[in-house]
CSV table of C-alpha atoms and ligand atoms in Angstrom, one decimal:
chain,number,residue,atom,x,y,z
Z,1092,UNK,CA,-142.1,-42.5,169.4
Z,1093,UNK,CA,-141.8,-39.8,167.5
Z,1094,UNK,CA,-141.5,-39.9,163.7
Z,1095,UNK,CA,-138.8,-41.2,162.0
Z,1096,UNK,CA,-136.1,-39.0,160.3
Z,1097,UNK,CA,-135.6,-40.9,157.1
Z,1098,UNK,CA,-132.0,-40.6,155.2
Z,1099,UNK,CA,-129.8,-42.6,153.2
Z,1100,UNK,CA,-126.7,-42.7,155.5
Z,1101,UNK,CA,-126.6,-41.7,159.3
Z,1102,UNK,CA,-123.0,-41.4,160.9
Z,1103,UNK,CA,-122.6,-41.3,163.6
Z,1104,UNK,CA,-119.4,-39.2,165.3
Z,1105,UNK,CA,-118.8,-36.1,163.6
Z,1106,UNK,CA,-115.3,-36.0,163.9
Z,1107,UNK,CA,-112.8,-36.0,160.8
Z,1108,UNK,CA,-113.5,-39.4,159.8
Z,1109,UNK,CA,-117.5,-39.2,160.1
Z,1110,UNK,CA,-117.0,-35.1,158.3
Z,1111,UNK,CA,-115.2,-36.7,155.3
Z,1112,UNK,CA,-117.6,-39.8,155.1
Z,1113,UNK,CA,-120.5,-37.1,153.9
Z,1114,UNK,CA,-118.2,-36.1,151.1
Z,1115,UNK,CA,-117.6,-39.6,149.7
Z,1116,UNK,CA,-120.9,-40.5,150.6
Z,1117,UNK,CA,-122.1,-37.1,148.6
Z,1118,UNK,CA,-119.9,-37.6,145.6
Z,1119,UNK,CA,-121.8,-41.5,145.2
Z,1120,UNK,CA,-125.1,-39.5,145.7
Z,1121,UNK,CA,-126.2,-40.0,149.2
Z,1122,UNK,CA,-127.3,-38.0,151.7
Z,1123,UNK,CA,-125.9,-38.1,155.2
Z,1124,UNK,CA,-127.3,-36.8,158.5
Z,1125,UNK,CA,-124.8,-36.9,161.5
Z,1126,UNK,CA,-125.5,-37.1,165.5
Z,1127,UNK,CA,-122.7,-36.0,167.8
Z,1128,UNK,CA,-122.6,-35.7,171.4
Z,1129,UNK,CA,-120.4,-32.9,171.6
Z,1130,UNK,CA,-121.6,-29.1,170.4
Z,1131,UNK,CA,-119.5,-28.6,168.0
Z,1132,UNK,CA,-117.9,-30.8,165.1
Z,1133,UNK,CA,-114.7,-32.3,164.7
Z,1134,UNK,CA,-114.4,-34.7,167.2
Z,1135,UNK,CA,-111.0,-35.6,169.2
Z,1136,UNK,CA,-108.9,-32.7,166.8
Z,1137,UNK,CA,-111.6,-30.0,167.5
Z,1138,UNK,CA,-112.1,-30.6,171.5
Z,1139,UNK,CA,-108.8,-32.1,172.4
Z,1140,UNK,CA,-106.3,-30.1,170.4
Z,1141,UNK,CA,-108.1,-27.6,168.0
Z,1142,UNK,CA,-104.9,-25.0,168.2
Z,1143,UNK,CA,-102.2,-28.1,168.0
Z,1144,UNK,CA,-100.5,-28.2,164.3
Z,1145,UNK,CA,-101.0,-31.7,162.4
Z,1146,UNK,CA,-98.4,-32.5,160.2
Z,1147,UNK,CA,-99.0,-35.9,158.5
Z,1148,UNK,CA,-102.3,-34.8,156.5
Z,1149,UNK,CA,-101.5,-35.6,152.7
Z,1150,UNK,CA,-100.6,-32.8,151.0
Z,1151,UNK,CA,-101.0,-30.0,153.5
Z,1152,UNK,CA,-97.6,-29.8,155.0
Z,1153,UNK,CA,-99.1,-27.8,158.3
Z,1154,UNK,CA,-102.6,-27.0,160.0
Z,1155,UNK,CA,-104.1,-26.8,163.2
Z,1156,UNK,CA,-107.2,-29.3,164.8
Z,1157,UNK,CA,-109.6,-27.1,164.5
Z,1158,UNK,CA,-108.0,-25.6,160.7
Z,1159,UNK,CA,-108.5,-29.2,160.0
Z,1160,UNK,CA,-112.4,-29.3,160.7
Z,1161,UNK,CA,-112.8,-25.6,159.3
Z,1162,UNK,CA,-111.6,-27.3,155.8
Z,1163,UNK,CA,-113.6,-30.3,155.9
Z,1164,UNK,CA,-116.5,-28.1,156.9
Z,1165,UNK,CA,-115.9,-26.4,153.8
Z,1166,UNK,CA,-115.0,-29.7,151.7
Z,1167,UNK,CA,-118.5,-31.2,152.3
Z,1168,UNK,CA,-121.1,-27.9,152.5
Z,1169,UNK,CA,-121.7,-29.0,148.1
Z,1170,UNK,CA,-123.3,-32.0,150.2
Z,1171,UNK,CA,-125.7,-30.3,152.9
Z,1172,UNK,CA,-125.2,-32.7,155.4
Z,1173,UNK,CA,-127.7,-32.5,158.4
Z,1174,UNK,CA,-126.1,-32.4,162.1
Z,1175,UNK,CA,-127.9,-33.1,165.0
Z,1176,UNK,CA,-125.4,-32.0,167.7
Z,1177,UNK,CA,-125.4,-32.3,171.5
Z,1178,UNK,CA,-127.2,-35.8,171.4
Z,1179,UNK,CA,-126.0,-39.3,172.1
Z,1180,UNK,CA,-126.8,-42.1,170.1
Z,1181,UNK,CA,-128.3,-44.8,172.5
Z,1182,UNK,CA,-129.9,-47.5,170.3
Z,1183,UNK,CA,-129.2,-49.1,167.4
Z,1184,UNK,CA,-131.8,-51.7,166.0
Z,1185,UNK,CA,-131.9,-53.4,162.3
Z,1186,UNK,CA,-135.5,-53.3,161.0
Z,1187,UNK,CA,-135.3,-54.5,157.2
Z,1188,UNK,CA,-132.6,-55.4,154.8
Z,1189,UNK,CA,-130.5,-53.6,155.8
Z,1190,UNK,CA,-132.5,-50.5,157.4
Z,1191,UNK,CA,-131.9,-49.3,160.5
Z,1192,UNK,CA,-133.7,-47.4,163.3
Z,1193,UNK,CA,-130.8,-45.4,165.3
Z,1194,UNK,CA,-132.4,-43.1,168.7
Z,1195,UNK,CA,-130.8,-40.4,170.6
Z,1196,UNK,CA,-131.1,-39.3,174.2
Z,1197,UNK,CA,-133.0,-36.3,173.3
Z,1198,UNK,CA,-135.5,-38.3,171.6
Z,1199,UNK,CA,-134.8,-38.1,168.1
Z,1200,UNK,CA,-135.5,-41.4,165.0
Z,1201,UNK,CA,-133.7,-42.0,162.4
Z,1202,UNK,CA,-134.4,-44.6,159.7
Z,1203,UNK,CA,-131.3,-44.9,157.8
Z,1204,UNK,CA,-130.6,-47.5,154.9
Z,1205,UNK,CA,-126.4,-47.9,156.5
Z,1206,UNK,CA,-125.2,-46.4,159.4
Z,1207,UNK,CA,-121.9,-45.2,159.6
Z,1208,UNK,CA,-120.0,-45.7,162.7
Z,1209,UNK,CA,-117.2,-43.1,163.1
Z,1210,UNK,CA,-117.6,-43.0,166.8
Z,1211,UNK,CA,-113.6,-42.7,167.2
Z,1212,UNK,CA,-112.4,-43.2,170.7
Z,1213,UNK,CA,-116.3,-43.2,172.4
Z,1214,UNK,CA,-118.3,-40.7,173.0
Z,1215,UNK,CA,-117.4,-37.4,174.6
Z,1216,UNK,CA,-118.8,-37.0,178.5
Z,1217,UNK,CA,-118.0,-34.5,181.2
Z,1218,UNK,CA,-115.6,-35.2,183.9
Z,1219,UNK,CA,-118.1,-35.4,187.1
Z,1220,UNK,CA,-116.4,-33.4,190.1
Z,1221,UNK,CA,-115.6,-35.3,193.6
Z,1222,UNK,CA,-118.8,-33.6,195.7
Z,1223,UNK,CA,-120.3,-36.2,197.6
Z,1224,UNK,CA,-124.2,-36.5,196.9
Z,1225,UNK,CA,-124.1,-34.7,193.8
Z,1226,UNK,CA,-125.9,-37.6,191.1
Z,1227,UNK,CA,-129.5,-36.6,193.2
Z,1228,UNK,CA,-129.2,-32.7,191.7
Z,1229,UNK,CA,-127.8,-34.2,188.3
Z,1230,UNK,CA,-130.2,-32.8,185.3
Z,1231,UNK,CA,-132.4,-30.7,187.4
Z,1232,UNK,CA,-130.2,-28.3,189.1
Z,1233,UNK,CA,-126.4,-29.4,188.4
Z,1234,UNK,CA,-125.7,-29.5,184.5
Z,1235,UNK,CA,-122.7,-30.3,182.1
Z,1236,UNK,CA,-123.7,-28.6,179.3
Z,1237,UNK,CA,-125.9,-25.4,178.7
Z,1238,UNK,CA,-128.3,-26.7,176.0
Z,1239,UNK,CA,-130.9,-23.8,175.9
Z,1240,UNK,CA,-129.2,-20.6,177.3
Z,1241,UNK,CA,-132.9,-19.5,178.7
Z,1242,UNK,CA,-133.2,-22.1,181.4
Z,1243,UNK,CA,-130.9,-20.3,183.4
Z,1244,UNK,CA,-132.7,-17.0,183.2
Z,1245,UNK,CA,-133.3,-14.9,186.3
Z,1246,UNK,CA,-131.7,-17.8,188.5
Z,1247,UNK,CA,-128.9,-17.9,190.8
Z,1248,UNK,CA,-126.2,-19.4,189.1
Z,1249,UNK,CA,-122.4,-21.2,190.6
Z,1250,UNK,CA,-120.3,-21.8,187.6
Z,1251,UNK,CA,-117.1,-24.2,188.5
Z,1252,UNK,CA,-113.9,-24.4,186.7
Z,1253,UNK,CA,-110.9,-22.2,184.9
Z,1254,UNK,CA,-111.1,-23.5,181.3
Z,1255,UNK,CA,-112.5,-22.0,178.2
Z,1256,UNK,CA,-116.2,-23.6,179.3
Z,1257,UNK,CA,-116.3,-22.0,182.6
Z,1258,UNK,CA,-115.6,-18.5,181.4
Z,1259,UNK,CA,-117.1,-18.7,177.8
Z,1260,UNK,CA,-120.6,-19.7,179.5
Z,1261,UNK,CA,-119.8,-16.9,182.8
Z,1262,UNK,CA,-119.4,-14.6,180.4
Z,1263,UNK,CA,-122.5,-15.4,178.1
Z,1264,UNK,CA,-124.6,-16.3,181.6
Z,1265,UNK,CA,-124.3,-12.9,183.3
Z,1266,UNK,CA,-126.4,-11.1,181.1
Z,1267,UNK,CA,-129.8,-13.0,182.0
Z,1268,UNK,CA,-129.5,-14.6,185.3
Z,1269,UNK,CA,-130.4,-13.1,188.4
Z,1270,UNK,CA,-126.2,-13.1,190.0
Z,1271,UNK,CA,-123.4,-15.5,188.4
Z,1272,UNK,CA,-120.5,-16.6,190.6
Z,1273,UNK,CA,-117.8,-18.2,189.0
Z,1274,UNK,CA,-115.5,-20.6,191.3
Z,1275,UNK,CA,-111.9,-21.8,190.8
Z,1276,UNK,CA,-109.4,-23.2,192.7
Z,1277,UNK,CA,-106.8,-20.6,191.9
Z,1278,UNK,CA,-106.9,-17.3,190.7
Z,1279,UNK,CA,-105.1,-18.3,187.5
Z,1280,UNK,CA,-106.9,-20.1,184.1
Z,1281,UNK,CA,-106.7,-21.9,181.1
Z,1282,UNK,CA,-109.1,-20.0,179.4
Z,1283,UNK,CA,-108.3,-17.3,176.7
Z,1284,UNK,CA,-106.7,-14.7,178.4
Z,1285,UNK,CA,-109.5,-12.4,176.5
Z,1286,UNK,CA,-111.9,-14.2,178.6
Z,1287,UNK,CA,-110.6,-13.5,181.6
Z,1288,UNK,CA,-109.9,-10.1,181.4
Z,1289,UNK,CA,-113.8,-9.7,180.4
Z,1290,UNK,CA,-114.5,-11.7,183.4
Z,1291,UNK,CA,-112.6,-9.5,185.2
Z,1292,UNK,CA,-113.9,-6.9,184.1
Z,1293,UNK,CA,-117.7,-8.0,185.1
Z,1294,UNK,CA,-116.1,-8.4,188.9
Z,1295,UNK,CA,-114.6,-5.0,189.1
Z,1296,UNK,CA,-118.3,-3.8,188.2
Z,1297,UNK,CA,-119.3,-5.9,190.9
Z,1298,UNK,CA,-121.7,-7.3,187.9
Z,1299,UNK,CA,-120.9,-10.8,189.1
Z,1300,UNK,CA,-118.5,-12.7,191.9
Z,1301,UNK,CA,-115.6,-14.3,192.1
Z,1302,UNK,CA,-114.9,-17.3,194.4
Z,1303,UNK,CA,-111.3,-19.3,195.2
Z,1304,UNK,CA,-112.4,-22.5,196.6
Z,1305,UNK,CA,-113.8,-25.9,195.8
Z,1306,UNK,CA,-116.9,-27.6,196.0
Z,1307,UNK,CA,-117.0,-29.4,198.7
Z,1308,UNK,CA,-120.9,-30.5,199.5
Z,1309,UNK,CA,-124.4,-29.6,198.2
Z,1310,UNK,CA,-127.5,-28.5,200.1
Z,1311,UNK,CA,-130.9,-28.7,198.9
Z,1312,UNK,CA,-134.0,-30.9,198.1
Z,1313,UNK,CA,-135.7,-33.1,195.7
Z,1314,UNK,CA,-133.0,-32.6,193.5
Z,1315,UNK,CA,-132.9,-29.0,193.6
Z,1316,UNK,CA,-130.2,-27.1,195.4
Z,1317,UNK,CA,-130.1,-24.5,197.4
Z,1318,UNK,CA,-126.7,-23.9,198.5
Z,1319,UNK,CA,-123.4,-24.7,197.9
Z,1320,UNK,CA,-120.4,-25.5,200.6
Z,1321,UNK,CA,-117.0,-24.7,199.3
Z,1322,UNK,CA,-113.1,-24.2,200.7
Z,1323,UNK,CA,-110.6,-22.3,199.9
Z,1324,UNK,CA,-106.7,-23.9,199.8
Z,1325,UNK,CA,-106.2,-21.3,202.8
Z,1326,UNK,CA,-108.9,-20.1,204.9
Z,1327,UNK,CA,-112.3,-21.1,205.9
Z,1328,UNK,CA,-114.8,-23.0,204.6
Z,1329,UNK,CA,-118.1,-20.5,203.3
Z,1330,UNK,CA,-121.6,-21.3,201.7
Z,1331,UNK,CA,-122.8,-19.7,198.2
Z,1332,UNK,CA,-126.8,-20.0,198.1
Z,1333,UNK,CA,-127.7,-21.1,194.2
Z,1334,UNK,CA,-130.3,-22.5,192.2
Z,1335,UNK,CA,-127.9,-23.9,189.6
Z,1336,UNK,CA,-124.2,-25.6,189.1
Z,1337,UNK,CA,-123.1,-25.8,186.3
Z,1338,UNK,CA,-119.2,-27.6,186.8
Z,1339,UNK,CA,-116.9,-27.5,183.6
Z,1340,UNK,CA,-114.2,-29.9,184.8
Z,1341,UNK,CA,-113.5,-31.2,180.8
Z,1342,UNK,CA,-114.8,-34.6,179.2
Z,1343,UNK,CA,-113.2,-37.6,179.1
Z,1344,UNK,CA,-113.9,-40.6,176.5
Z,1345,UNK,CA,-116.5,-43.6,177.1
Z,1346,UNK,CA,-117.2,-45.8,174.4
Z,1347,UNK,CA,-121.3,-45.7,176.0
Z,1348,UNK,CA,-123.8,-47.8,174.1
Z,1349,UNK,CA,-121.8,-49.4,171.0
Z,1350,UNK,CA,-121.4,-52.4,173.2
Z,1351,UNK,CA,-125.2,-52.7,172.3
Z,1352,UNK,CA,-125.3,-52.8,168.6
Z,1353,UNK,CA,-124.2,-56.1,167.9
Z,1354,UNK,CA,-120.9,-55.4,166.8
Z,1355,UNK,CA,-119.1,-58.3,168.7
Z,1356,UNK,CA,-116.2,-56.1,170.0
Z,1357,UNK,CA,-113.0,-57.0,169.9
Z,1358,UNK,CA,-110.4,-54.9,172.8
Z,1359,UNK,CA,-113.2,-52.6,172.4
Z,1360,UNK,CA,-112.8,-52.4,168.8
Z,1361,UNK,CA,-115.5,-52.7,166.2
Z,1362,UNK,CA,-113.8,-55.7,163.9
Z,1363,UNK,CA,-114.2,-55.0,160.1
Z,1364,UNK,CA,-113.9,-56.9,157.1
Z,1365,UNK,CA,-111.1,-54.3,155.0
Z,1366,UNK,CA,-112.8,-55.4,151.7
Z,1367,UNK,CA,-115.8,-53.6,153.0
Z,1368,UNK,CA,-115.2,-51.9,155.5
Z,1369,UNK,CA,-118.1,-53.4,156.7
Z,1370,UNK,CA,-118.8,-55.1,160.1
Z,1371,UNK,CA,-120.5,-58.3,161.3
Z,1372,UNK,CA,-123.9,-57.0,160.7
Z,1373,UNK,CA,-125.0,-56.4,157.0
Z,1374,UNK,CA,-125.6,-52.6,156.0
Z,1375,UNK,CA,-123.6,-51.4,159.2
Z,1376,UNK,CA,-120.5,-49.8,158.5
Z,1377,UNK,CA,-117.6,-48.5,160.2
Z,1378,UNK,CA,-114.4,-46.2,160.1
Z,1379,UNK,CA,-112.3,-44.2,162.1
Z,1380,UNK,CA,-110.8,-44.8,165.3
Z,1381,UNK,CA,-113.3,-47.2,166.5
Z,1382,UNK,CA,-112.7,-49.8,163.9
Z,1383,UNK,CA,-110.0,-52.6,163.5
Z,1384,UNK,CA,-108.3,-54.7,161.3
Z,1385,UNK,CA,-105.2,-56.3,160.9
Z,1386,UNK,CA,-102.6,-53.9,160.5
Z,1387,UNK,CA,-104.7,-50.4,161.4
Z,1388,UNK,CA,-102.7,-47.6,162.0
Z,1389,UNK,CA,-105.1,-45.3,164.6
Z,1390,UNK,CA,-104.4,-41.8,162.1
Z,1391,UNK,CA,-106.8,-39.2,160.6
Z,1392,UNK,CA,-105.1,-40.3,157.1
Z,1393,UNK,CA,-106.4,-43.8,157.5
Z,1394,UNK,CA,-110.0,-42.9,158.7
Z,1395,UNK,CA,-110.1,-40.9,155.1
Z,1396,UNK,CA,-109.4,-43.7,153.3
Z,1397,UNK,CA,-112.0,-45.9,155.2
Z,1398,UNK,CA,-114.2,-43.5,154.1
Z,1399,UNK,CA,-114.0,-43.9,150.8
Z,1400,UNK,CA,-114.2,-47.7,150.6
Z,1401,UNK,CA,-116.7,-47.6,153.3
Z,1402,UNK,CA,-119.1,-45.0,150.5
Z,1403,UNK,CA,-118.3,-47.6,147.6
Z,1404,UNK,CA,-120.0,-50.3,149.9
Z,1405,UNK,CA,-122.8,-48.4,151.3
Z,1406,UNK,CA,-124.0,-47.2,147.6
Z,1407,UNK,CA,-124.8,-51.3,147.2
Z,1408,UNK,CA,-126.8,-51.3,150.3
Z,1409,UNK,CA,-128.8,-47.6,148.9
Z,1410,UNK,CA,-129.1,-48.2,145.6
Z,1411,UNK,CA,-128.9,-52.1,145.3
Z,1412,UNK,CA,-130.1,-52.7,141.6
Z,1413,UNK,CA,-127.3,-49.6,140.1
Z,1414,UNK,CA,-124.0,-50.4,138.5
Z,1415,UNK,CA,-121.8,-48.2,140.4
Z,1416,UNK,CA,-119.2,-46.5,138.2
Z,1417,UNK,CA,-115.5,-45.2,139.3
Z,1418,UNK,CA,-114.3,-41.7,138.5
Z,1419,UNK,CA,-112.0,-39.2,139.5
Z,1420,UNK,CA,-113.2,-35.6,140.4
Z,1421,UNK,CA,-110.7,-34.3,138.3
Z,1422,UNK,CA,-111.9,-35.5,135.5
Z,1423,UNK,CA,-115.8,-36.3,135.7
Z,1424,UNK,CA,-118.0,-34.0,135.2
Z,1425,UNK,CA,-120.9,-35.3,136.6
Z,1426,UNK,CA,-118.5,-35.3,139.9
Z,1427,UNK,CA,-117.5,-31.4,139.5
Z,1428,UNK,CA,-121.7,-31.0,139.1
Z,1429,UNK,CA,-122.6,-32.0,142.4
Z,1430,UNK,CA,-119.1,-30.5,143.9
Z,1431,UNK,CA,-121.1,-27.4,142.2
Z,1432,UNK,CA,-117.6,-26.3,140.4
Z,1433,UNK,CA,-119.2,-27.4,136.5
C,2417,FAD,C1,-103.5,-34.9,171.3
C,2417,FAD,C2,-103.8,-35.7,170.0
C,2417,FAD,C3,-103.0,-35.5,168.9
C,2417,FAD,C4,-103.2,-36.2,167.7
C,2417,FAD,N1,-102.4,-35.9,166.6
C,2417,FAD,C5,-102.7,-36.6,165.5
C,2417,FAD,C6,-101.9,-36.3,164.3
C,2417,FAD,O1,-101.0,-35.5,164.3
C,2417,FAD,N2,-102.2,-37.0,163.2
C,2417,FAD,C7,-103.2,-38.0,163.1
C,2417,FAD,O2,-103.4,-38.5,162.0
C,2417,FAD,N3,-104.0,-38.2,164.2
C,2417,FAD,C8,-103.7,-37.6,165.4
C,2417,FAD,N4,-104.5,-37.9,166.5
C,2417,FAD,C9,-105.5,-38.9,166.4
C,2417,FAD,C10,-106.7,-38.4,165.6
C,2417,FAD,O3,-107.2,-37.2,166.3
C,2417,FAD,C11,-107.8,-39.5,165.6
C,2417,FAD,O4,-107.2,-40.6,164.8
C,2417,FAD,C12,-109.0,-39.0,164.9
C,2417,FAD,O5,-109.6,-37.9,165.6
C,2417,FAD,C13,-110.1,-40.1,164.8
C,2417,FAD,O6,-111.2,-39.5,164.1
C,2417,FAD,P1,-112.6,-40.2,164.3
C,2417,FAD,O7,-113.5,-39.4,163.4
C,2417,FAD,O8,-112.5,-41.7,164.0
C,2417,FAD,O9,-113.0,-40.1,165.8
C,2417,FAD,P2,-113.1,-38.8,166.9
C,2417,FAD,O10,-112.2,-37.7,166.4
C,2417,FAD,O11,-112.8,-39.5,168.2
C,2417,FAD,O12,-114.6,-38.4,166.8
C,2417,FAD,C14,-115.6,-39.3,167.1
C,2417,FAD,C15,-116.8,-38.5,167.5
C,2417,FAD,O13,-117.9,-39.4,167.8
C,2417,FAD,C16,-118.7,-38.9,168.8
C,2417,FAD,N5,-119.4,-40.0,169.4
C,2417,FAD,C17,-118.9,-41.2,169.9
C,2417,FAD,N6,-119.9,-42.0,170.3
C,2417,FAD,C18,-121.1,-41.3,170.1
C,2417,FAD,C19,-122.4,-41.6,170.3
C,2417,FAD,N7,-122.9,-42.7,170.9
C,2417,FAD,N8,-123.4,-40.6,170.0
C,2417,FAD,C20,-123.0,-39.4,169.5
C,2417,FAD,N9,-121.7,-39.1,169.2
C,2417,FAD,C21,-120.8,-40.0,169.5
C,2417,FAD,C22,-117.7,-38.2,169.8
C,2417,FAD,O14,-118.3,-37.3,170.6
C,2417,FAD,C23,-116.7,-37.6,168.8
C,2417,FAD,O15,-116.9,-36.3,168.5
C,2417,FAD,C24,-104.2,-37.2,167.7
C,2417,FAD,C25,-105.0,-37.4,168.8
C,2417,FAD,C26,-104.8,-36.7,170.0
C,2417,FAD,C27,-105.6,-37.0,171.2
C-alpha cells in the first residue's frame, strides 16, 4: 500500500459544496485535501452548465457555473487546499476514533481525522458507446479520458464524438501522434465553434482526417485494437485501422462506491443528523446534494450552509480538547489573518 497522505479533513467531490467546505474548514484552522473524479473542479455547475447564469446565489444577483467556481476558487486559495483530480474514491474504512483511511482508483491513501462527503449527485463517468465487444479493449486501447497526453504519442489515434472533448483533445492530439481521425455522426458540433474551425483547419492541411460515420464494431486482439468498422447515415460501411479510441460521448451520474461506507442510505441519500450535519458513523460528515434531512431543499445555497455547520462539527473531531470560539470575519482579526487581508 503505499503511504498514507495524512490531513485533517478529506472531501470528497469538489464541486461547490465540497469548494466552500475548505473555506469554513480553513477559517476553523483545518487543512483540507479534495479527490474528484472529474479533471477539473466544480462539479455538476462546472461540467453540466459552466456558461448557464445562476440566479439564486445570496447576494450576487447574476453569474455563470463556471463564474461560480472561478469565485470559490478564488474564495478558498488563503486556505491551499490540495486536489487530487481525475481519481475516484473507492474505499472508505474507519481505523481509530474517528480516523479514516479513504483509497482512490489510482492508488492513492489518505488518513484523514473527518471526511467530508460532498459527493453531490454521484460520481461523474463517461457515457460508454453502443459497439458491441468494446469492454475487452476498455483501458488498454479504448479510453475515456486522456490522463497523460504522452501515451498517445506516435500512435494511430480514432477520436469519436462532436462535443467540446472530442475536438479540445483532436486538437491537442495531433501534434504528437503518428495520424488523428476524428469521427462524428454529422458534419455539425457542439463544440466551440473556435474549435472547429481549427479542426478544420488541420483537415484542409490534410494534417489529420475527418470521418461521418459511427462506430459500429472493433477489430483486434488481446485487448488491443487494430481497426475500427464504422457507417455513415448514407453510404457504405468502411474500416479505419487504429491503435487507440478514445469516444467522448459525455458522462452521466452514478452514485459508485458510497453504498460501501456504511452510510445506511436512504432513496440513495446519505441521512444526516441537521444538528451535525453528521451521519450515522462518528467523524464522517456530509453536505451537498448527496445528503438528506427532513425538509432539504437540493440548492447550491443550502450545501453552503451545510458547510459551515458541517466545519463547526468536524473542529470537535480535529481538535477534541479546544473550546471552539464563534466570530465573524468582519470583525475578527484573527479570521482576516488567515484570510491574509490583516
Ligand atoms: C442544469 C442544472 C442547473 C442548476 N441550476 C441551479 C441553480 O440555478 N441554483 C442552485 O442552487 N442549484 C442549481 N442546480 C443544482 C446544483 O448544481 C447542485 O445543487 C450542486 O451542484 C450540488 O453541489 P455538490 O457540491 O453537492 O455536488 P456536485 O456539484 O454534484 O459535485 C459533486 C462532485 O463529487 C464528485 N464525486 C462523486 N463521487 C465521487 C467519488 N467517489 N470520488 C471522487 N469524486 C466523486 C463528482 O465528480 C462531482 O464533481 C442545477 C443543476 C443542474 C443540473
Amino acid at each position: 500500500m503505499n503511504e498514507p497522505i495524512k490531513t485533517d479533513a478529506l472531501i470528497i467531490g469538489a464541486g461547490p459544496c465540497g469548494l466552500f467546505a475548505v473555506f469554513e474548514l480553513g477559517l476553523l484552522d483545518m487543512k483540507a485535501h479534495l479527490v474528484d473524479i472529474l479533471d477539473k473542479v466544480g462539479g455538476q455547475c462546472a461540467e453540466l452548465y459552466p456558461e448557464k447564469p445562476i440566479y439564486d446565489i445570496p447576494a450576487i444577483p447574476y453569474i455563470t457555473g463556471q463564474g461560480l467556481c472561478d469565485a470559490l476558487m478564488a474564495q478558498v486559495k488563503p486556505f491551499g487546499p490540495t486536489f487530487h483530480l481525475g481519481e475516484m474514491v473507492e474505499t472508505l474504512e474507519k481505523i481509530g476514533e474517528p480516523l479514516f483511511r479513504v483509497t482512490t482508483d489510482q492508488g492513492k491513501v489518505f488518513e484523514a481525522k473527518v471526511v467530508v462527503i460532498a459527493a453531490g449527485g454521484g460520481s461523474f463517468q463517461p457515457k460508454r458507446p453502443p459497439v458491441p465487444g468494446i469492454e475487452a479493449y476498455e483501458g488498454t486501447s479504448v479510453h475515456y479520458a486522456v490522463r497523460k497526453m504522452d501515451v498517445f504519442r506516435d500512435k494511430r489515434l480514432l477520436i469519436v464524438g462532436g462535443g467540446d472533448s472530442a475536438l479540445d483533445w483532436t486538437l491537442n492530439l495531433t501534434p504528437i501522434a503518428k495520424r488523428v481521425t476524428l469521427m462524428h455522426r454529422r458534419d455539425q458540433f457542439r463544440a466551440a465553434p473556435d474549435s472547429v474551425n481549427k479542426m478544420r483547419a488541420l483537415v484542409a492541411e490534410k494534417k489529420m482526417d475527418f470521418a461521418l460515420g459511427q462506430v459500429t464494431g472493433l477489430e483486434g486482439s488481446n485487448g488491443q485494437i487494430s481497426a475500427a468498422l464504422a457507417k455513415p447515415d448514407k453510404g457504405e460501411p468502411y474500416r479505419i485501422e487504429c491503435d487507440v479510441m478514445l469516444p467522448f460521448f459525455g458522462l452521466t451520474m452514478k452514485l459508485g462506491q458510497v453504498a460501501n461506507w456504511g452510510v445506511n442510505l436512504d432513496d440513495d441519500l446519505i441521512p444526516v443528523d441537521t444538528a451535525a450535519i453528521a451521519s450515522k458513523v462518528h467523524g464522517l460528515l456530509a453536505i451537498g446534494d448527496l445528503q438528506t434531512y427532513p425538509g432539504k431543499l437540493k440548492l447550491i445555497l443550502s450545501g453552503f450552509h451545510e458547510a459551515a455547520l458541517m466545519a463547526q462539527k468536524a473542529y470537535h473531531y480535529v481538535y477534541p480538547n479546544k473550546r471552539l470560539v464563534f466570530q465573524y470575519t468582519t470583525s475578527s482579526t484573527s479570521l482576516q489573518k488567515k484570510l491574509g487581508v490583516a
